[in-house]
């Protein structure tokens, strides 16, 4: 009995002790003092840590190799047509296709896995009306009778649901990019899978049950107005088709800023010569030019890039670390001076203040 | 005075009609109370209710909502919540404002209810007191609240009257009784009330039952000193009733075993309640008002911001961006956009602030209620915060206006010292025994000492009372004057025991032998005469005049060659210096012939039909002459514990202490001295005038004398009486009067009525804009307590009136220091931090939306997920401000009590003003820029992982959000002076809660139908090294600025509090930091001399310097000389069964 009671009593006593201390506002407390001498060591320590850390980050960023190619104004390769593809498609009221080629040279071989991105400038995927213009239930593969209101004006047409609905899906990037080795005139293989986030592929995007065609999974649907293909025709690979098409999934994740890049594919390093990266040489990019950006002054780019563990090439973080580190060191020195100058004289100063007659 | 009262009467007369219609005879201006019969009308119940929500649940909701929506912030959030209901407008969903708003209102409601329950309990305590009521011929105990008009009650000695009564009979002769009205008007002396001769014989229940007829009286009103009525007994002539027969609720029976009274007014219709009927006004603290202003400012800022956004949005070439397909949406226009942005930015005004404040204040009030250092152990009274809205106002008090009786003093007089034969004898050090030895020895000077002591025992109008059952029991003395009682008790202790009074003689037990003195005449005390005398025939047949009074009047009447004249003056000065009340004693031998002659003159004077008073005075003048000085006494008006110390610390803290009392000038000044509010040599400006012109001249003269020192703190004190105050408060004089007042270190107003107290407080509060605190214990202080910014009531065992009307109730005056210096200063600094921090954290988060808007086509897209931001104030940053408001403290309580100077910092409001606010806003802006721009630049490449995938806008959004939460939580830590383990828990826990929330929340979809856009985001965020490097870098670089400025300030220009805090933490001697030198400037010293020269009323000065004071009722129902003739203490008193 008593053995059982004892801890109970103790905990009660402990609790009432806390209660007492709390009520009397006597809880023990750590009271930091911020004066030059107390913060000095911290500033020096931060400075000494951050500068090398920043240097390391810079090193990693520099190790990333990157090649950018703006193909917005590339000329049509068709004989007799000597105007930019953008004009060609505009003239055809965005029904015609236009092919163009851009040459580029790799002077330094890329030594790691190379990713192919497409980049858009001045494209506001983060616009409020745009961001919400989707129906996540539809993309989940649920059988919906009417799409969310957010999809308007790309929700329904003549009783048929746009698949997928909404402005994001409707404006999906549909240029096809193909890389060729200029010397061998050989097409470089691209891996188009595993470019979207696994969580998106597995959880967020699912096809409706049934075969991927307009009579089963996508019955009673219609392709978005700006699309040239139906959603079940996006890819030949059935696991990468329909709502599970990775290009669609990548596109559906709205970018943060008006200048952004999205992953288009990965270079297949099983190709001969590409085992250790991307060999130097002359290449060209062939574009099936469909996507209009000149109306809003946008640009389109193709980017080839390797990654470090930090991702793409970006010196900013390293520079920021070095800058903050330097500032800390500088402040540390300033505080040291202040401490030497004011630290001991604090009391004297005070007396001067106190003796001056009180007037308020 | 009279004109004012007349005006009030007129004003009331109009209202009286309406009131009477409700409470009495339909439409008539009087009420009729039937004796021993049921009343035909139902009158107001005797239960009183001072709670805010009187009728409990029925009216709670509308009243509560009305109160709540008087706050701009709540109206604003209600509008936002309504706007969010418009479809397609809100960028943050429909319920993100409504839900928090409802939470806030619920929390406020719970707080209000909890506080109101407390008030109901206090009322209940009063309503449940018991009293004897005559029912069916028997005395029955019933509760106060069940008393009805027409009941006959029996009130015993030292008990309060439960309602307004008409005195029928008492245990004393001629239906006399003494009442203490200190609670009502603050006067120390007892007052005599006398029942009508027609009812004075009703000494038993049986007699009372036989009473029949009715009492007519005026309708209930609030005039304490007015009453008209008639007693109409069946088949007897009508007799008028006047205020002398009325016993008011709030007063207390004294020196009288019991009285019978007829209840005429009950509950809220009693004069006491009529005076304080105005329900407690809603008080708002300075900080609260400032916050409201800031909210308005922020509101305009919000409008401007939204206008900018809407303009930019309309200028943005949306039609070019074909992929948006905006041309199809006709609803998209300027107005709708504007509303969208208002919803987007509405949280610039922190919605959580109100609820955080409510909770913090509630707990702070709990700290006050539970502070063991403010427990008055004697009566087991804890301090009580009756409202919590003024917690921080306690930290800003600039003026303390205190009542005297019951607040500073205990209302107990004690005989302390006497000066006889050139020596001072003191009760406290036992030297008084030497006096007895001297008398017994019969040596030189013994005769004078003996005469002096005999005089103490004889020259007074005290009535002795001894419990009949036990003749050996101690004698109780009943006196209208507390001074006289102290003197007689003093004499008793010295072996000169005043034993018996019969109508014409007194018996004194002189060291064992009884001596009988025949009282021939009593020449009464008046404040004009400043003395009283008795003419007695000593046991050996001699006729002697004993005269005691102010030294000035006694010295004028002394015979030549007085031996101790100068010595006694010196002694008087010493006594007065300690704040003791002094009286001088003199005697004269009268020959039989002279007495016989004088007796005739006196008799003629006392029966004169014209100028009786003047003639009596002249007659007294004739015999009070050629006196021989015997000695002087010093009486202590006992101060409550630690009053002088408390006042000294208040003064040190830069608080001006004013005393407002209903008591006399001399008494007030004495107390001023004894509690060190005044000190010897301090120039006193005394305003005692009789007309407006005179007042104006005096005030102007003093204003000119002050010259440049006007409105600065000078070492001077101002003393004004109630009559002069009427003139001084007239519109054209009040400005100058106030200037004069604030130029003085302390101000004493004496003989002021409750409404004048309130007027002074109101004037001071309104004109100076400073925070005033009124403290008092009696019902006469209620008005002042309600008018002041903060009202503090002294909760005694009795008389809860003031405590009930107050904002804070404490057991003793001394606790005021702790209430202000510890709780006030702490609460102020805490609350300022909480408010500033709440503004800061919201600005910091929401302004990011503005930077982001520039990159999202001014569309109003939210960078963060909607429920994440909705939870920002509820979850991720809710705890740090709460903990800051509850646990933070700079400097320990002990240090704050020991060094009241620390109070000046909060008093000057330095923690919360425009400058500080703008600094915090600036910091918030800097932080928001950094916390957005740094992640922006580190994410320009979109790829933040080794596997080459890209993140979306929510990746960046959640990164930024994480940095905001960390920065903001750490900022709270930076502002916290004392980290308890709860603080640690709150700060680190808040940060952790966000990380956990993100983890859990991004797994909701699709199991729960919410947050599809967040699905799997945690993987993106947590797997990115860029994110983790940012976690280290970004909050640190944001707070670098704060840490640097704080360190700079602490190193170069340290505040007093900070210095004390540091030396306290490092266990250094704190006193080194504080310079305790006297801060009297040279000009003030010069000024002191100026006042010395120009003070004209020399006589008054001398008197003040000698500390004369004596209080006794004047012009009462019956003079003291008559009262004593009714008493024969050898006869038993009626038992009143």
Short mmCIF file of N, CA and C in Angstrom, two decimals, chain A residues 185-257:
data_model
loop_
_atom_site.label_atom_id
_atom_site.label_comp_id
_atom_site.label_asym_id
_atom_site.label_seq_id
_atom_site.Cartn_x
_atom_site.Cartn_y
_atom_site.Cartn_z
N UNK A 185 24.74 12.29 -86.61
CA UNK A 185 23.33 12.50 -86.93
C UNK A 185 22.45 11.43 -86.29
N UNK A 186 22.77 11.21 -85.05
CA UNK A 186 22.08 10.14 -84.34
C UNK A 186 21.23 10.74 -83.23
N UNK A 187 20.02 10.20 -83.09
CA UNK A 187 19.11 10.70 -82.06
C UNK A 187 19.59 10.21 -80.70
N UNK A 188 19.66 11.15 -79.70
CA UNK A 188 20.03 10.73 -78.34
C UNK A 188 18.78 10.26 -77.62
N UNK A 189 18.97 9.13 -76.91
CA UNK A 189 17.81 8.56 -76.23
C UNK A 189 17.53 9.34 -74.94
N UNK A 190 16.26 9.57 -74.68
CA UNK A 190 15.84 10.26 -73.45
C UNK A 190 14.98 9.32 -72.62
N UNK A 191 15.20 9.31 -71.35
CA UNK A 191 14.31 8.56 -70.45
C UNK A 191 13.23 9.50 -69.98
N UNK A 192 12.00 9.13 -70.25
CA UNK A 192 10.89 10.03 -69.93
C UNK A 192 10.16 9.62 -68.64
N UNK A 193 10.67 8.61 -67.98
CA UNK A 193 10.01 8.20 -66.73
C UNK A 193 10.85 8.63 -65.53
N UNK A 194 10.18 8.57 -64.37
CA UNK A 194 10.82 8.97 -63.12
C UNK A 194 11.28 10.42 -63.13
N UNK A 195 10.57 11.23 -63.91
CA UNK A 195 10.91 12.65 -63.88
C UNK A 195 9.97 13.42 -62.95
N UNK A 196 8.85 12.81 -62.59
CA UNK A 196 7.93 13.47 -61.65
C UNK A 196 8.18 12.91 -60.25
N UNK A 197 7.65 13.62 -59.25
CA UNK A 197 7.83 13.19 -57.86
C UNK A 197 7.07 11.88 -57.62
N UNK A 198 7.73 10.91 -56.98
CA UNK A 198 7.06 9.63 -56.75
C UNK A 198 5.73 9.80 -56.03
N UNK A 199 5.68 10.75 -55.08
CA UNK A 199 4.42 10.94 -54.33
C UNK A 199 3.31 11.36 -55.28
N UNK A 200 3.65 12.20 -56.26
CA UNK A 200 2.63 12.63 -57.22
C UNK A 200 2.19 11.45 -58.08
N UNK A 201 3.19 10.70 -58.54
CA UNK A 201 2.87 9.58 -59.43
C UNK A 201 2.01 8.55 -58.72
N UNK A 202 2.36 8.28 -57.48
CA UNK A 202 1.69 7.18 -56.79
C UNK A 202 0.38 7.60 -56.14
N UNK A 203 0.32 8.82 -55.64
CA UNK A 203 -0.85 9.20 -54.84
C UNK A 203 -1.78 10.16 -55.58
N UNK A 204 -1.20 11.21 -56.11
CA UNK A 204 -2.06 12.29 -56.59
C UNK A 204 -2.68 12.02 -57.96
N UNK A 205 -1.96 11.28 -58.80
CA UNK A 205 -2.44 11.11 -60.17
C UNK A 205 -2.76 9.64 -60.45
N UNK A 206 -4.00 9.40 -60.75
CA UNK A 206 -4.43 8.04 -61.06
C UNK A 206 -5.42 8.09 -62.22
N UNK A 207 -5.36 7.05 -63.02
CA UNK A 207 -6.32 6.99 -64.12
C UNK A 207 -7.62 6.38 -63.63
N UNK A 208 -8.72 6.78 -64.22
CA UNK A 208 -9.99 6.14 -63.88
C UNK A 208 -9.92 4.67 -64.26
N UNK A 209 -10.73 3.84 -63.62
CA UNK A 209 -10.66 2.40 -63.93
C UNK A 209 -11.06 2.11 -65.39
N UNK A 210 -10.53 1.06 -65.87
CA UNK A 210 -10.87 0.68 -67.23
C UNK A 210 -9.72 0.96 -68.19
N UNK A 211 -9.92 0.57 -69.41
CA UNK A 211 -8.89 0.79 -70.43
C UNK A 211 -8.79 2.27 -70.74
N UNK A 212 -7.57 2.68 -71.09
CA UNK A 212 -7.37 4.08 -71.34
C UNK A 212 -7.87 4.45 -72.74
N UNK A 213 -9.17 4.57 -72.87
CA UNK A 213 -9.72 5.07 -74.13
C UNK A 213 -11.04 5.79 -73.86
N UNK A 214 -11.62 6.32 -74.92
CA UNK A 214 -12.79 7.17 -74.68
C UNK A 214 -14.06 6.41 -74.36
N UNK A 215 -13.99 5.10 -74.38
CA UNK A 215 -15.22 4.37 -74.06
C UNK A 215 -15.21 3.85 -72.64
N UNK A 216 -14.03 3.69 -72.06
CA UNK A 216 -14.00 3.16 -70.69
C UNK A 216 -13.55 4.21 -69.68
N UNK A 217 -12.21 4.33 -69.53
CA UNK A 217 -11.73 5.23 -68.48
C UNK A 217 -12.14 6.67 -68.74
N UNK A 218 -12.06 7.08 -69.96
CA UNK A 218 -12.30 8.49 -70.25
C UNK A 218 -13.60 8.70 -71.01
N UNK A 219 -14.58 7.91 -70.69
CA UNK A 219 -15.85 8.10 -71.40
C UNK A 219 -16.49 9.42 -70.96
N UNK A 220 -17.21 9.98 -71.90
CA UNK A 220 -17.88 11.24 -71.65
C UNK A 220 -16.90 12.38 -71.37
N UNK A 221 -15.71 12.28 -71.93
CA UNK A 221 -14.76 13.38 -71.76
C UNK A 221 -14.36 13.91 -73.12
N UNK A 222 -13.70 15.02 -73.07
CA UNK A 222 -13.26 15.67 -74.30
C UNK A 222 -11.89 16.24 -74.03
N UNK A 223 -11.04 16.35 -75.03
CA UNK A 223 -9.69 16.86 -74.78
C UNK A 223 -9.75 18.36 -74.59
N UNK A 224 -8.86 18.90 -73.76
CA UNK A 224 -8.84 20.34 -73.53
C UNK A 224 -8.68 21.09 -74.85
N UNK A 225 -9.26 22.26 -74.99
CA UNK A 225 -9.32 22.94 -76.28
C UNK A 225 -7.96 23.19 -76.93
N UNK A 226 -6.89 23.44 -76.09
CA UNK A 226 -5.62 23.75 -76.71
C UNK A 226 -4.79 22.49 -77.00
N UNK A 227 -5.32 21.37 -76.66
CA UNK A 227 -4.55 20.14 -76.86
C UNK A 227 -4.72 19.63 -78.29
N UNK A 228 -3.68 18.95 -78.77
CA UNK A 228 -3.76 18.34 -80.10
C UNK A 228 -4.10 16.86 -79.98
N UNK A 229 -3.74 16.27 -78.81
CA UNK A 229 -4.00 14.86 -78.61
C UNK A 229 -4.97 14.69 -77.46
N UNK A 230 -5.55 13.48 -77.38
CA UNK A 230 -6.33 13.15 -76.20
C UNK A 230 -5.40 12.73 -75.08
N UNK A 231 -5.95 12.74 -73.88
CA UNK A 231 -5.10 12.48 -72.72
C UNK A 231 -4.57 11.04 -72.73
N UNK A 232 -5.30 10.15 -73.36
CA UNK A 232 -4.82 8.77 -73.38
C UNK A 232 -3.87 8.50 -74.54
N UNK A 233 -3.55 9.59 -75.28
CA UNK A 233 -2.61 9.43 -76.39
C UNK A 233 -1.28 10.10 -76.09
N UNK A 234 -1.06 10.48 -74.85
CA UNK A 234 0.14 11.25 -74.52
C UNK A 234 1.41 10.42 -74.67
N UNK A 235 1.30 9.14 -74.41
CA UNK A 235 2.51 8.33 -74.48
C UNK A 235 2.16 6.94 -74.98
N UNK A 236 3.18 6.26 -75.48
CA UNK A 236 2.95 4.89 -75.93
C UNK A 236 3.03 3.91 -74.77
N UNK A 237 3.78 4.34 -73.75
CA UNK A 237 3.96 3.50 -72.57
C UNK A 237 2.69 3.56 -71.71
N UNK A 238 1.97 2.45 -71.57
CA UNK A 238 0.68 2.50 -70.84
C UNK A 238 0.84 2.94 -69.39
N UNK A 239 2.02 2.67 -68.79
CA UNK A 239 2.16 3.09 -67.38
C UNK A 239 2.47 4.58 -67.29
N UNK A 240 2.72 5.20 -68.44
CA UNK A 240 3.07 6.62 -68.44
C UNK A 240 2.04 7.39 -69.26
N UNK A 241 0.80 6.92 -69.18
CA UNK A 241 -0.20 7.50 -70.05
C UNK A 241 -1.40 7.99 -69.25
N UNK A 242 -2.24 8.74 -69.91
CA UNK A 242 -3.42 9.26 -69.22
C UNK A 242 -3.01 10.28 -68.17
N UNK A 243 -3.71 10.25 -67.05
CA UNK A 243 -3.37 11.20 -65.98
C UNK A 243 -2.01 10.87 -65.37
N UNK A 244 -1.53 9.67 -65.60
CA UNK A 244 -0.25 9.29 -65.01
C UNK A 244 0.92 9.66 -65.88
N UNK A 245 0.64 10.37 -66.98
CA UNK A 245 1.74 10.80 -67.84
C UNK A 245 2.63 11.77 -67.08
N UNK A 246 3.90 11.47 -67.06
CA UNK A 246 4.79 12.25 -66.19
C UNK A 246 4.99 13.67 -66.68
N UNK A 247 4.93 13.88 -67.98
CA UNK A 247 4.99 15.26 -68.47
C UNK A 247 3.84 16.08 -67.92
N UNK A 248 2.66 15.45 -67.93
CA UNK A 248 1.48 16.13 -67.38
C UNK A 248 1.66 16.41 -65.90
N UNK A 249 2.15 15.36 -65.19
CA UNK A 249 2.32 15.51 -63.74
C UNK A 249 3.31 16.62 -63.43
N UNK A 250 4.41 16.65 -64.17
CA UNK A 250 5.42 17.70 -63.95
C UNK A 250 4.80 19.06 -64.21
N UNK A 251 4.06 19.16 -65.28
CA UNK A 251 3.45 20.44 -65.63
C UNK A 251 2.42 20.89 -64.59
N UNK A 252 1.71 19.93 -64.04
CA UNK A 252 0.63 20.28 -63.12
C UNK A 252 1.15 20.82 -61.78
N UNK A 253 2.43 20.61 -61.50
CA UNK A 253 2.97 21.22 -60.28
C UNK A 253 3.41 22.64 -60.62
N UNK A 254 2.58 23.61 -60.24
CA UNK A 254 2.83 24.99 -60.66
C UNK A 254 4.17 25.49 -60.14
N UNK A 255 4.85 26.22 -61.02
CA UNK A 255 6.16 26.75 -60.62
C UNK A 255 5.99 27.97 -59.74
N UNK A 256 7.04 28.25 -58.98
CA UNK A 256 6.96 29.33 -58.01
C UNK A 256 7.12 30.70 -58.65
N UNK A 257 8.00 30.79 -59.63
CA UNK A 257 8.33 32.11 -60.16
C UNK A 257 8.04 32.15 -61.65
#
